[in-house]
Coordinates of C-alpha atoms and ligand atoms in Angstrom, one line a residue:
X17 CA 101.5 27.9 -2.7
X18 CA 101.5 27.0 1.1
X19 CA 98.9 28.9 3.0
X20 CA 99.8 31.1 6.0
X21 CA 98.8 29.9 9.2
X22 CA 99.8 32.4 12.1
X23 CA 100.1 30.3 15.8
X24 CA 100.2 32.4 19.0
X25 CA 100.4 29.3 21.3
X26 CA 103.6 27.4 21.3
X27 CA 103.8 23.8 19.8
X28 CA 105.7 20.8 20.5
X29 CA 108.7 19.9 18.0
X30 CA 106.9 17.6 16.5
X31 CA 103.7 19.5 15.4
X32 CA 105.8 22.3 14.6
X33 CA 107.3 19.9 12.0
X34 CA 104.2 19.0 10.4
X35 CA 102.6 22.8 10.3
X36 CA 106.1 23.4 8.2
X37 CA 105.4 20.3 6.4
X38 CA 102.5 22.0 5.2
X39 CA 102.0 25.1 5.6
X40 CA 104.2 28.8 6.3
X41 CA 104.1 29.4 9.9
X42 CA 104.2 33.2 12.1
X43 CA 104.6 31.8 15.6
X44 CA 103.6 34.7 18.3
X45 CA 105.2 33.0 21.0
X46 CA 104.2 35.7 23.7
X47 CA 100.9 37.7 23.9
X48 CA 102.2 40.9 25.6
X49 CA 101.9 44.2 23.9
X50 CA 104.8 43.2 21.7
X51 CA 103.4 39.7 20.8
X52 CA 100.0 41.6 20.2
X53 CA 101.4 43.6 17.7
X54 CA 103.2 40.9 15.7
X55 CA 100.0 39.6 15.9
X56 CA 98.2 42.2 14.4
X57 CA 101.3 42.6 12.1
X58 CA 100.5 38.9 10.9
X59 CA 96.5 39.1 10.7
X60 CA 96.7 40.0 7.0
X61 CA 98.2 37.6 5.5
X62 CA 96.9 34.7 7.7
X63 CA 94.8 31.9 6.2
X64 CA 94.9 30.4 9.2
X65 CA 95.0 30.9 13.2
X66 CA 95.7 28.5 15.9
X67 CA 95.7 29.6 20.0
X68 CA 93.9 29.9 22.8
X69 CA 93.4 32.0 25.8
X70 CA 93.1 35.1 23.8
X71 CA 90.1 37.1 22.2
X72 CA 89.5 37.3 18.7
X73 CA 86.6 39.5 18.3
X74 CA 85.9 41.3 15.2
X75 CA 87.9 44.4 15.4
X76 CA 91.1 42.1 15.4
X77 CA 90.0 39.4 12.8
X78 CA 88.7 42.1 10.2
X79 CA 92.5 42.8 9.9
X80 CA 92.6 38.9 8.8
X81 CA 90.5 39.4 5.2
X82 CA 92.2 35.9 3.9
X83 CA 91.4 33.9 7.4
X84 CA 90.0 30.6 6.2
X85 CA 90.0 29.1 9.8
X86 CA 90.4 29.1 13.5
X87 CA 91.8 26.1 15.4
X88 CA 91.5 27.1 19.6
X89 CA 93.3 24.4 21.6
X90 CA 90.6 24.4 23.9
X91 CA 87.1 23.1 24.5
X92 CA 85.8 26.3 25.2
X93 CA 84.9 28.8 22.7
X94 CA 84.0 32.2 24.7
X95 CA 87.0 33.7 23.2
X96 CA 85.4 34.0 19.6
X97 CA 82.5 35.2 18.1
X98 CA 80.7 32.6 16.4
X99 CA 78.4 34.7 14.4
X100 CA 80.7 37.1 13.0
X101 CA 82.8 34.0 12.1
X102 CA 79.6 32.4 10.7
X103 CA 79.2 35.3 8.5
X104 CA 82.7 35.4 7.1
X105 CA 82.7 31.2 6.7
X106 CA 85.4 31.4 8.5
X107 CA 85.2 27.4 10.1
X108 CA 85.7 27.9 14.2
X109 CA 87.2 24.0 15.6
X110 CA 87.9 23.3 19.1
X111 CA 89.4 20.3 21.1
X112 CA 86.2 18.3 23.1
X113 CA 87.2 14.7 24.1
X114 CA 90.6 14.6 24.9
X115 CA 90.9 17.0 27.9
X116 CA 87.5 15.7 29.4
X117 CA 88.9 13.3 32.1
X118 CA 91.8 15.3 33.0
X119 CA 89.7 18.1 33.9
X120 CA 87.4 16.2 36.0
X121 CA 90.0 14.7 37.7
X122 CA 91.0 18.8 38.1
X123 CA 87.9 18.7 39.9
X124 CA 88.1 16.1 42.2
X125 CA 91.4 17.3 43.0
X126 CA 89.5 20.4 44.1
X127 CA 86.8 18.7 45.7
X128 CA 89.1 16.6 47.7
X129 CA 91.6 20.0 48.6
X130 CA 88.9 21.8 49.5
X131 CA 86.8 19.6 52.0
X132 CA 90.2 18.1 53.8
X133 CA 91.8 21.6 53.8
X134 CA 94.9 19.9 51.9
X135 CA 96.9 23.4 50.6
X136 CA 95.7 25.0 54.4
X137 CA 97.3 22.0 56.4
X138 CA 100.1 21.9 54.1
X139 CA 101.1 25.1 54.0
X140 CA 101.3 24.7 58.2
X141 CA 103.4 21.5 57.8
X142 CA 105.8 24.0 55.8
X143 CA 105.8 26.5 57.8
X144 CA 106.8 24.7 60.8
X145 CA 103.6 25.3 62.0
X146 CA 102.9 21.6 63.1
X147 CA 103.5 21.3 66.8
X148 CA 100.8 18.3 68.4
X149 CA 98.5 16.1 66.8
X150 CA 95.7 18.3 64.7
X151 CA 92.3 18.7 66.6
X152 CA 88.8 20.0 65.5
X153 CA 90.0 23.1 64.6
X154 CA 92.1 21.8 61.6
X155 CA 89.6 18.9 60.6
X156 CA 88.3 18.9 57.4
X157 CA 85.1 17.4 55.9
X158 CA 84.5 14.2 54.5
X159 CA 83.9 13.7 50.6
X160 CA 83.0 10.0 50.0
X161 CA 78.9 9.5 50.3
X162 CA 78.5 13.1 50.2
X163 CA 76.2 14.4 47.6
X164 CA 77.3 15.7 44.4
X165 CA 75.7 18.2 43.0
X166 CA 76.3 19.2 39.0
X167 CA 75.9 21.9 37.4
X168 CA 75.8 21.4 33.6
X169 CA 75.8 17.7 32.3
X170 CA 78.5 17.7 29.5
X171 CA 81.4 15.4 28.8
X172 CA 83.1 16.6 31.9
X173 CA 80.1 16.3 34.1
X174 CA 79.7 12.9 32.9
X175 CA 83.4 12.3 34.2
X176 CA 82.7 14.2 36.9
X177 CA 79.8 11.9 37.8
X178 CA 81.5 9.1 37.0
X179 CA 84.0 9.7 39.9
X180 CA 81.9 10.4 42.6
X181 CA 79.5 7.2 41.9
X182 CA 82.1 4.9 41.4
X183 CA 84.4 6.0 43.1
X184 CA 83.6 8.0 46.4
X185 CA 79.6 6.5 46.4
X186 CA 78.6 10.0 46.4
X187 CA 74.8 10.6 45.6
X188 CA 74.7 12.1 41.9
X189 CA 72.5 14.9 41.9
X190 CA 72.4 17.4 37.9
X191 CA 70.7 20.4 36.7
X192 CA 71.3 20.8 33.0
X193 CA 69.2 22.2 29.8
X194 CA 67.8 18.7 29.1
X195 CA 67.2 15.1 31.7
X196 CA 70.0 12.9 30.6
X197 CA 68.2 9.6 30.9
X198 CA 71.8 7.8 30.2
X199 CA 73.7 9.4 32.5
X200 CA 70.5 8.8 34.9
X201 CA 70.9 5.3 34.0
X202 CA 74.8 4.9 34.3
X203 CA 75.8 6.3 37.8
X204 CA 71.8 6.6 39.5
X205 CA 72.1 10.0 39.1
X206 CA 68.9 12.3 39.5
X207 CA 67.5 15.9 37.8
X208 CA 67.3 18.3 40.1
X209 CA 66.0 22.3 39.5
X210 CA 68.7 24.3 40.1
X211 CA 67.2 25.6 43.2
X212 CA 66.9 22.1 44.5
X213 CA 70.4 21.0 43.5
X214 CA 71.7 24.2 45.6
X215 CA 69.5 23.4 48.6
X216 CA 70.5 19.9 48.4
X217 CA 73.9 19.5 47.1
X218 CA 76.9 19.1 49.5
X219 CA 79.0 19.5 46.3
X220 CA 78.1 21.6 44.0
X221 CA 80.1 21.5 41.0
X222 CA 79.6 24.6 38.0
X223 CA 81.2 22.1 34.6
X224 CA 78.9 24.5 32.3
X225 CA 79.9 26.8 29.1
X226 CA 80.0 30.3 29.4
X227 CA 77.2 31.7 26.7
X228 CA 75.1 34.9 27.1
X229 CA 72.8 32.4 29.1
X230 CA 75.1 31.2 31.7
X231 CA 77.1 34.2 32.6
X232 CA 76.3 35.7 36.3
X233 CA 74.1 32.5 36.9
X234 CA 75.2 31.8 40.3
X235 CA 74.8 35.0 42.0
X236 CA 73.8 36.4 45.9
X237 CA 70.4 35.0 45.5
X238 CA 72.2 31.7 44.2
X239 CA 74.3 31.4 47.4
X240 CA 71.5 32.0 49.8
X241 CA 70.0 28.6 48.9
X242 CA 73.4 26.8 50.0
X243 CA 74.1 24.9 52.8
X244 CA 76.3 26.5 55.3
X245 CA 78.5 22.8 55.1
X246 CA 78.6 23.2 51.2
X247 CA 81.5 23.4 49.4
X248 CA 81.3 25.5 45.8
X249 CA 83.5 24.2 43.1
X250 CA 84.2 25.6 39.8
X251 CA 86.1 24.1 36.7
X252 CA 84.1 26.1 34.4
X253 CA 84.4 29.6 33.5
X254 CA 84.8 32.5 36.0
X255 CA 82.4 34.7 34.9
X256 CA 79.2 32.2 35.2
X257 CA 79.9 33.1 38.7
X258 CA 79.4 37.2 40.3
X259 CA 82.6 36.9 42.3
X260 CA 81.8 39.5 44.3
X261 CA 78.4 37.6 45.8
X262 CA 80.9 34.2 46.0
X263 CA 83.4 36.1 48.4
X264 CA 80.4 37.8 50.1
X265 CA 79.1 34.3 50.3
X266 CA 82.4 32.8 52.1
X267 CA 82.7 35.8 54.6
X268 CA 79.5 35.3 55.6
X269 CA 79.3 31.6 56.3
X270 CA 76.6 30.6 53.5
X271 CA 79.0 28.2 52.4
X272 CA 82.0 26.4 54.2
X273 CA 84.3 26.9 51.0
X274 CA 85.3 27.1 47.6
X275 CA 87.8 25.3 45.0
X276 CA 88.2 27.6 42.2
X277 CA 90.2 27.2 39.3
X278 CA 88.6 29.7 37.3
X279 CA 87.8 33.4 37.4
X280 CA 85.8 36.3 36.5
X281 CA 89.2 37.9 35.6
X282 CA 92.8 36.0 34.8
X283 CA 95.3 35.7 36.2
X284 CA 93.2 36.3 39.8
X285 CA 94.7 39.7 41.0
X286 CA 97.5 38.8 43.8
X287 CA 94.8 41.6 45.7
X288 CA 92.0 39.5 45.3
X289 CA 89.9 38.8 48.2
X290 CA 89.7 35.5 47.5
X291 CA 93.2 34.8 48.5
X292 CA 92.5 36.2 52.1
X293 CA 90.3 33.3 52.5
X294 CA 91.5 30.1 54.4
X295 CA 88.7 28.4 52.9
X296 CA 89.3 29.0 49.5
X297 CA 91.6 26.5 47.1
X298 CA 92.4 28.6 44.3
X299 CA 94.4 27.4 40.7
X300 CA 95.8 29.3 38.4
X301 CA 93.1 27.7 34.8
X302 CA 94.9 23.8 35.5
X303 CA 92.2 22.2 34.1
X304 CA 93.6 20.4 31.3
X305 CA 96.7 21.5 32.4
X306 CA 98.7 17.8 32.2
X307 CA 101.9 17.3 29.3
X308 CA 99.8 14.1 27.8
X309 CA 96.7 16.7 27.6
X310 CA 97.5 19.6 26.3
X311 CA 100.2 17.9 24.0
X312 CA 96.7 15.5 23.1
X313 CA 95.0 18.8 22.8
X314 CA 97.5 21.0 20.4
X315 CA 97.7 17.5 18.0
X316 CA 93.9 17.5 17.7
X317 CA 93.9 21.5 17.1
X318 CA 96.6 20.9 14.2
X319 CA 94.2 18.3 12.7
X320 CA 91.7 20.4 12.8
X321 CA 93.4 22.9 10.9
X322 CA 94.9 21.4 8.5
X323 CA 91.9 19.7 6.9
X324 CA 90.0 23.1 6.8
X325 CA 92.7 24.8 4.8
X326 CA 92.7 21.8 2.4
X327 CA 89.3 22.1 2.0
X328 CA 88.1 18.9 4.3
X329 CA 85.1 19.6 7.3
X330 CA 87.4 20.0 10.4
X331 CA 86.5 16.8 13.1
X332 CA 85.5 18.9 15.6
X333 CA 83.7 22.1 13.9
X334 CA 81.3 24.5 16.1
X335 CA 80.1 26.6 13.8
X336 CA 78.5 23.9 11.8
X337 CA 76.6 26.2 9.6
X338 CA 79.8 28.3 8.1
X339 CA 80.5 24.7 6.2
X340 CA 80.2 24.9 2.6
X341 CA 81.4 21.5 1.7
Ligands
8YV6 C1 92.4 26.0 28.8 C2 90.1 25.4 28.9 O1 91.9 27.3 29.0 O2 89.8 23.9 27.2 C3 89.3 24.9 27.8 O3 88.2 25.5 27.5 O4 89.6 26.2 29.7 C4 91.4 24.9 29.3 O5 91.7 23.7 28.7 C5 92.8 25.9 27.4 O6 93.0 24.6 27.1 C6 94.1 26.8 27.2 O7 94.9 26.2 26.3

């Protein structure tokens, strides 16, 4: 008897192929109301689940009594609740690795936007806008030699590092949970408090999870320590951030700008503040956003999957301790 896996993110052809190969598939293939209600529909006879983007807490899994396992096509996993999926054994997977230099590049690309005003001059080249030779008013700021500050060393701040050594000689400068003597080592990069990093920083970079710990971390108090010629980039998670102290931040001049690609609620609101500001570069989550990465990122997802519900320890399990194998 195949076991029921229910997917409510859509797959290419060819892992659609293999999931029927193996298993009986419910594909939700939109999550408005109606798709939530298939989806709630499906819960009960689901061995297995396979998404992202959407929160499975445990009002909506405890209609899923069979669920053997949870596949997110993401590196992030502040969509579930590890601990209530600890408890049922149900094995959590994600996808680390392969979306890790694509979303650095993400934020260079927003480093790079950001200080040379790329989507602001652009824009006035479209617009028609572009009448002399630019002047001071429309300069930007430069990137290469600049320090870059990190927040959170990971795999992506390693990448992220990696960049700015190699390639735009920036100063490395981190603040993470533990020294990383390697990453120390491979691009001369140097632990900083996070006080000092934000004093210090001419980049500062947030490429940290979003946990009970990290949410609201960079705050009003956060942005007073910036430079007024800083730039604030996130590839993160929104909510590590009080978005309300960030815009307060920019309209007052703390900081000279802001690529954001996350935020503390998505889609941004069309309202949002944010997009009144010249000095903010805003994307809508692009991250890992490439056809080779996400396709890179579903395959690994479907491996992940299909070895928990024949009984094999996922590659990439989080909640280690649910593993009875
Ligand atoms: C996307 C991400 O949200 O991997 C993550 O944690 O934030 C992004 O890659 C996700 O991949 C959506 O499919």
């Amino acid at each position: 008897m195949k076991k029921q896996v229910v997917l409510y993110k859509k797959l290419s052809p060819l892992l659609m192929a293999r999931l029927h190969e193996h298993t009986e598939v419910t594909l939700i293939d939109n999550l408005n109301p109606e798709g939530l209600a298939q989806l709630r529909e499906a819960l009960p006879r689901a061995h297995g689940l396979l998404g992202a983007s959407l929160k499975l807490d445990a009002e909506l899994l405890d209609l899923a009594p069979n669920l053997e396992a949870i596949a997110s096509v993401s590196v992030g996993v502040d969509n579930y609740d590890i601990d209530y999926l600890t408890e049922r054994r149900i094995l959590l997977s994600n996808t680390p690795d392969v979306l890790t230099e694509t979303t650095a590049d993400t934020g260079f690309a927003l480093i790079l936007a950001t200080a040379r005003r790329v989507v602001e001059l652009a824009n006035m080249v479209r617009s028609g806008q572009w009448k002399r030779n630019i002047g001071p008013a429309h300069f930007g700021t430069d990137v290469h030699g600049k320090t870059l500050g990190i927040i959170g060393m990971g795999r992506i701040g390693e990448a992220l590092a990696q960049r700015g050594h190699f390639g735009f000689g920036m100063p490395v400068i981190y603040h993470s949970h533990s020294a990383k003597p390697a990453v120390e080592q491979r691009f001369n990069a140097q632990y900083r408090s996070l006080p000092e990093l934000l004093q210090q920083a001419d980049f500062i970079c947030l490429t940290l999870p979003l946990t009970a710990e990290t949410e609201g971390l960079i705050g009003a108090e956060e942005f007073a320590l910036m430079r007024p010629e800083s730039i604030f980039i996130n590839i993160s998670r929104g909510k590590v951030v009080d978005e309300a102290a960030l815009i307060e931040a920019l309209r007052a001049g703390q900081i000279r700008g802001a690529g954001l690609d996350v935020f503390e609620r998505e889609p941004l609101d069309p309202d949002s503040p944010l997009l009144t500001l010249n000095n903010v570069v805003a994307t809508p989550h692009m991250g890992s956003a490439t056809h080779e990465t996400r396709e890179a990122m579903a395959t690994c997802a479907v491996d992940n999957l299909l070895m928990a519900l024949a009984g094999k320890r996922p590659k990439n399990l989080v909640n280690a301790s649910a593993w009875q194998g």
